[in-house]
XYZ file of C-alpha atoms in Angstrom:
356
model
C 0.052 -0.001 0.005
C 1.751 3.034 -1.362
C 5.086 1.652 -0.150
C 4.443 2.810 3.439
C 6.622 0.950 6.075
C 6.792 1.067 9.815
C 9.942 3.164 9.586
C 9.299 5.463 6.673
C 6.475 7.054 4.775
C 5.729 6.448 1.110
C 6.980 9.910 0.260
C 10.325 9.157 1.907
C 10.557 5.895 0.000
C 9.965 7.640 -3.346
C 12.474 10.425 -2.595
C 15.142 7.891 -1.641
C 14.447 5.865 -4.733
C 14.656 9.011 -6.962
C 17.960 10.056 -5.208
C 19.677 6.939 -6.657
C 18.211 7.523 -10.078
C 15.669 4.651 -10.029
C 12.003 3.870 -9.830
C 10.386 1.044 -7.946
C 8.175 -1.426 -9.942
C 5.692 -3.797 -8.690
C 3.880 -6.388 -10.804
C 1.115 -8.714 -9.488
C 0.088 -11.677 -11.717
C -2.049 -14.767 -11.122
C 0.712 -16.572 -9.197
C 3.484 -14.215 -8.345
C 4.279 -10.668 -7.097
C 7.416 -9.102 -8.432
C 9.157 -6.024 -7.089
C 12.383 -4.555 -8.256
C 14.679 -1.661 -9.272
C 17.228 -0.788 -11.848
C 20.186 1.106 -10.406
C 23.867 1.794 -10.957
C 26.168 -0.974 -9.369
C 27.453 1.507 -6.715
C 23.872 2.017 -5.465
C 22.997 -1.683 -5.221
C 23.232 -1.810 -1.417
C 20.834 1.122 -0.995
C 18.529 -0.338 -3.565
C 18.281 -3.694 -1.809
C 17.625 -1.982 1.461
C 14.748 0.005 -0.180
C 13.461 -3.200 -1.725
C 13.541 -5.015 1.595
C 11.692 -2.498 3.699
C 8.161 -2.782 2.322
C 8.475 -6.577 2.355
C 9.870 -6.944 5.825
C 7.918 -4.220 7.646
C 4.814 -2.952 5.642
C 2.534 -0.609 7.446
C -0.776 -1.017 5.489
C -2.114 2.511 6.566
C -5.865 2.326 6.896
C -6.307 5.859 5.499
C -4.884 4.887 2.212
C -7.030 1.770 1.504
C -9.833 3.625 -0.202
C -7.528 5.324 -2.653
C -5.739 2.039 -3.425
C -9.026 0.292 -4.009
C -10.075 3.106 -6.357
C -6.856 2.900 -8.330
C -7.150 -0.895 -8.761
C -10.860 -0.566 -9.912
C -9.883 2.073 -12.389
C -7.114 -0.168 -13.682
C -9.517 -2.960 -14.141
C -12.013 -0.790 -15.878
C -9.275 0.360 -18.397
C -8.381 -3.240 -19.063
C -12.047 -4.165 -19.638
C -12.138 -1.512 -22.454
C -9.162 -3.222 -24.265
C -10.305 -5.825 -26.800
C -6.907 -7.605 -26.466
C -7.082 -7.819 -22.650
C -10.758 -8.931 -22.831
C -10.133 -11.824 -25.148
C -7.215 -13.116 -23.017
C -9.229 -13.000 -19.764
C -12.139 -14.622 -21.432
C -9.978 -17.576 -22.647
C -8.424 -17.865 -19.166
C -11.812 -17.859 -17.504
C -12.932 -20.719 -19.630
C -9.722 -22.831 -19.729
C -8.983 -22.347 -16.062
C -12.602 -22.876 -15.047
C -12.981 -24.055 -11.461
C -9.319 -23.161 -10.550
C -7.968 -19.885 -8.938
C -6.195 -19.103 -12.224
C -9.577 -18.407 -13.706
C -10.054 -15.295 -11.560
C -8.615 -11.912 -12.494
C -5.719 -10.820 -10.266
C -7.330 -7.404 -10.035
C -10.370 -8.809 -8.240
C -13.845 -7.289 -8.482
C -15.509 -4.344 -6.755
C -17.201 -6.746 -4.390
C -14.028 -8.572 -3.346
C -11.983 -5.431 -3.115
C -14.476 -3.701 -0.854
C -14.468 -6.701 1.497
C -10.713 -6.686 2.137
C -9.740 -5.217 5.520
C -6.357 -4.158 6.919
C -6.384 -7.232 9.121
C -6.908 -9.411 5.978
C -3.823 -7.840 4.397
C -1.677 -8.394 7.519
C -2.689 -12.043 7.697
C -2.131 -12.527 3.995
C 1.324 -10.937 4.244
C 2.311 -13.167 7.179
C 1.312 -16.281 5.342
C 2.533 -15.588 1.788
C 5.496 -13.146 2.060
C 7.979 -15.661 3.489
C 11.724 -16.082 2.712
C 11.307 -19.708 1.668
C 8.731 -18.657 -0.913
C 10.935 -15.828 -2.375
C 13.570 -15.529 -5.083
C 15.972 -12.598 -5.150
C 17.717 -12.101 -8.548
C 20.665 -9.704 -9.212
C 21.867 -9.054 -12.812
C 24.526 -6.624 -13.819
C 28.034 -5.710 -12.912
C 28.163 -7.267 -9.384
C 30.111 -10.287 -8.318
C 28.513 -13.307 -6.625
C 30.272 -12.673 -3.269
C 29.432 -8.997 -3.155
C 25.820 -9.690 -4.159
C 25.478 -12.288 -1.359
C 26.957 -9.881 1.210
C 24.633 -6.996 0.237
C 21.593 -9.345 0.109
C 22.320 -10.634 3.530
C 22.648 -7.115 4.951
C 19.240 -6.178 3.521
C 17.275 -9.392 3.999
C 19.203 -11.246 6.603
C 16.682 -10.544 9.378
C 13.766 -11.934 7.290
C 12.226 -15.056 8.914
C 8.937 -16.780 8.691
C 6.537 -15.773 11.546
C 6.605 -18.149 14.448
C 3.534 -20.295 14.553
C 2.204 -19.091 11.233
C 1.688 -21.920 8.751
C 2.637 -21.494 5.112
C -0.403 -21.240 2.768
C -1.713 -24.324 1.085
C -0.419 -25.079 -2.335
C -2.520 -24.313 -5.336
C -4.541 -27.315 -6.613
C -3.014 -29.224 -9.508
C -4.711 -29.672 -12.851
C -5.644 -26.039 -13.636
C -7.148 -27.074 -17.047
C -8.955 -30.245 -16.078
C -12.385 -28.515 -16.065
C -11.726 -26.392 -19.223
C -14.942 -25.369 -21.010
C -14.451 -25.469 -24.777
C -16.574 -23.217 -27.045
C -16.917 -19.776 -28.717
C -17.524 -16.677 -26.546
C -17.685 -12.974 -27.246
C -17.996 -9.645 -25.452
C -18.929 -6.226 -26.708
C -16.086 -3.727 -26.312
C -16.682 -0.462 -28.029
C -13.078 -0.128 -29.238
C -11.262 -0.792 -32.552
C -9.455 -2.716 -33.715
C -11.250 -5.872 -32.526
C -9.439 -8.845 -31.105
C -9.813 -12.554 -31.608
C -8.043 -15.307 -29.607
C -7.934 -19.011 -29.787
C -6.786 -20.765 -26.523
C -5.647 -24.389 -26.317
C -5.145 -26.028 -22.813
C -1.467 -26.697 -22.342
C 0.895 -27.752 -19.604
C 2.684 -26.190 -16.689
C 6.034 -24.246 -17.232
C 7.961 -27.021 -15.539
C 6.476 -29.768 -17.559
C 9.058 -31.361 -19.926
C 6.554 -30.888 -22.736
C 6.421 -27.091 -22.344
C 9.329 -26.451 -24.724
C 7.356 -28.295 -27.379
C 4.316 -25.994 -26.713
C 6.584 -22.984 -27.045
C 7.909 -24.329 -30.384
C 4.368 -24.716 -31.692
C 3.554 -21.201 -30.598
C 6.675 -19.822 -32.343
C 5.649 -21.593 -35.577
C 2.050 -20.334 -35.441
C 3.260 -16.824 -34.753
C 5.517 -16.896 -37.789
C 2.980 -18.418 -40.118
C 0.134 -16.156 -38.827
C 2.202 -13.011 -39.541
C 3.304 -14.254 -42.987
C -0.122 -15.427 -44.190
C -2.661 -13.177 -42.382
C -0.721 -9.914 -42.028
C 1.733 -9.777 -44.934
C 0.445 -12.058 -47.684
C -3.292 -11.628 -47.592
C -3.729 -8.657 -45.156
C -6.744 -9.334 -42.970
C -5.177 -8.822 -39.584
C -3.081 -6.039 -38.152
C -0.993 -8.411 -36.072
C -0.924 -12.119 -35.091
C 1.025 -13.726 -32.222
C 0.974 -17.113 -30.505
C 1.896 -16.820 -26.849
C 2.454 -19.816 -24.553
C 1.364 -19.153 -20.924
C 3.122 -21.466 -18.472
C 2.271 -21.327 -14.749
C 3.028 -23.857 -11.995
C -0.256 -25.723 -12.214
C -1.245 -25.385 -15.904
C -0.914 -23.398 -19.124
C -2.506 -22.106 -22.287
C -1.243 -21.602 -25.801
C -2.919 -18.404 -27.003
C -3.146 -17.560 -30.706
C -4.181 -13.893 -30.898
C -4.979 -11.404 -33.699
C -5.879 -7.772 -33.855
C -8.270 -7.302 -36.722
C -10.861 -4.973 -38.259
C -14.281 -5.960 -36.664
C -15.510 -7.247 -40.032
C -12.616 -9.738 -40.271
C -12.733 -11.460 -36.936
C -14.589 -14.690 -38.044
C -12.406 -15.115 -41.076
C -9.180 -14.449 -39.194
C -10.303 -16.928 -36.417
C -11.034 -19.596 -39.120
C -7.591 -19.163 -40.762
C -5.748 -19.346 -37.356
C -7.588 -22.606 -36.604
C -6.833 -23.944 -40.122
C -3.172 -23.301 -39.530
C -3.185 -25.025 -36.203
C -5.022 -28.086 -37.704
C -2.554 -28.276 -40.621
C 0.412 -28.570 -38.274
C -1.206 -31.817 -36.785
C -1.691 -33.503 -40.168
C 1.243 -32.406 -42.265
C 4.948 -32.321 -41.316
C 6.890 -29.122 -41.832
C 10.238 -29.274 -43.554
C 13.679 -29.603 -41.938
C 14.366 -26.040 -43.232
C 11.392 -24.830 -41.350
C 12.609 -26.387 -38.116
C 16.072 -24.839 -38.652
C 14.555 -21.399 -39.324
C 12.231 -21.720 -36.192
C 15.221 -22.514 -33.932
C 17.172 -19.467 -35.405
C 14.186 -17.209 -34.809
C 13.646 -18.290 -31.286
C 17.385 -17.982 -30.468
C 17.463 -14.425 -31.859
C 14.214 -13.563 -29.878
C 15.833 -14.842 -26.611
C 19.016 -12.963 -27.188
C 17.107 -9.690 -27.801
C 15.086 -10.410 -24.708
C 18.180 -10.794 -22.591
C 19.550 -7.384 -23.665
C 17.068 -5.855 -21.174
C 18.749 -6.191 -17.758
C 15.505 -5.907 -15.797
C 13.722 -8.290 -18.134
C 16.576 -10.762 -17.651
C 16.340 -10.574 -13.859
C 12.555 -10.918 -14.032
C 12.666 -13.994 -16.228
C 15.446 -15.673 -14.230
C 13.481 -15.223 -11.098
C 10.268 -16.442 -12.534
C 11.774 -19.710 -13.770
C 13.390 -20.343 -10.452
C 10.226 -19.507 -8.506
C 8.053 -21.840 -10.476
C 10.371 -24.737 -10.098
C 11.914 -24.940 -13.567
C 15.260 -23.537 -12.379
C 16.893 -20.260 -13.538
C 19.445 -22.242 -15.673
C 16.773 -23.294 -18.089
C 16.287 -19.673 -19.093
C 19.922 -18.640 -18.590
C 21.194 -21.356 -20.895
C 18.519 -20.867 -23.412
C 16.902 -24.364 -22.952
C 13.495 -23.065 -24.184
C 12.958 -25.389 -27.230
C 13.187 -29.199 -27.274
C 16.705 -30.371 -28.017
C 16.953 -32.022 -31.397
C 13.635 -30.665 -32.508
C 12.276 -32.454 -35.606
C 9.354 -32.111 -38.021
C 7.784 -35.314 -36.588
C 7.961 -33.990 -33.111
C 6.077 -30.762 -34.146
C 3.398 -32.782 -36.035
C 2.830 -35.210 -33.068
C 2.839 -32.264 -30.655
C 0.310 -30.344 -32.786
C -1.977 -33.348 -32.929
C -2.013 -33.456 -29.122
C -1.939 -29.887 -28.061
C -3.818 -28.049 -30.881
C -7.004 -30.188 -30.458
C -9.955 -28.316 -31.933
C -12.412 -30.145 -29.690
C -10.743 -28.477 -26.583
C -10.260 -25.007 -27.880
C -11.720 -21.712 -26.592
C -12.393 -19.045 -29.104
C -13.051 -15.485 -27.807
C -13.827 -12.297 -29.672
C -14.050 -8.784 -28.361
C -14.901 -5.566 -30.283
C -17.706 -3.341 -31.324
């Protein structure tokens, strides 16, 4: 809540952050909360101290709760007016049906209004524990120095005595997936259409194959539906891997009049992968494209830290990302065909459309 701690105000926190030339970022997703800063190496100690304070000694001032609720509600309203965000949330709602993943991380007006300061204190004690956290440092800092500074900032952090850790999330996030076609009216253009296929958790050995299928669908969708026969503004296939399940999204931004046609073409491309092998040259190009994408991604030092931490936190291990083990080793056309037949199953897909 506004970065207030028991020893400093939110204003003090922001001033100290600005003094070292940084900003403090917080991201809450379905399964994780991430907080971090980007600073010069000589300011790393101060940055870690700033990062630790709101985690170790949050204040949760009662007088700020109304403003925070209002800000979250406004953020949720803005997302509901985005066709792209709407189709993704609709796919998640159906594929993760009956599982906590199926709920929006922003909550609803009813749930937000029911949360008290005592609820937040209890939640913090149960969930914000050192054995559930990953600290990632990237940049010009040695391992020994990094450990020393981390110990100075976080060394006093211990799990509350007598407070049990929260229960683990239930397995099988996609086992009650509801296939079908769904739409919502959003008075914005361009429209958006998404096809979602139930997939596997990030730590599943099959997830790299799902990623390869997504990369192939992204490339073909862009070539066929954006460049060759322009009917979509953009096409992308994005694999979502969490600890208890996943989704392979195939998304497009389109003129409202083209949503049905684009959805059909995206589904046709997915079906084709399951019945016809791609060439060895296609596999080689796919690996090259994904390697280049990963290298570009790693150029951003904060993105690198974020992804390393995410892979470690969800049980895959940071080395899988660090060493670029994101596609199956020795990927073959037969592997892609067999994977497409299993994961791009039209009988299990969710199609969602949002627009005017």
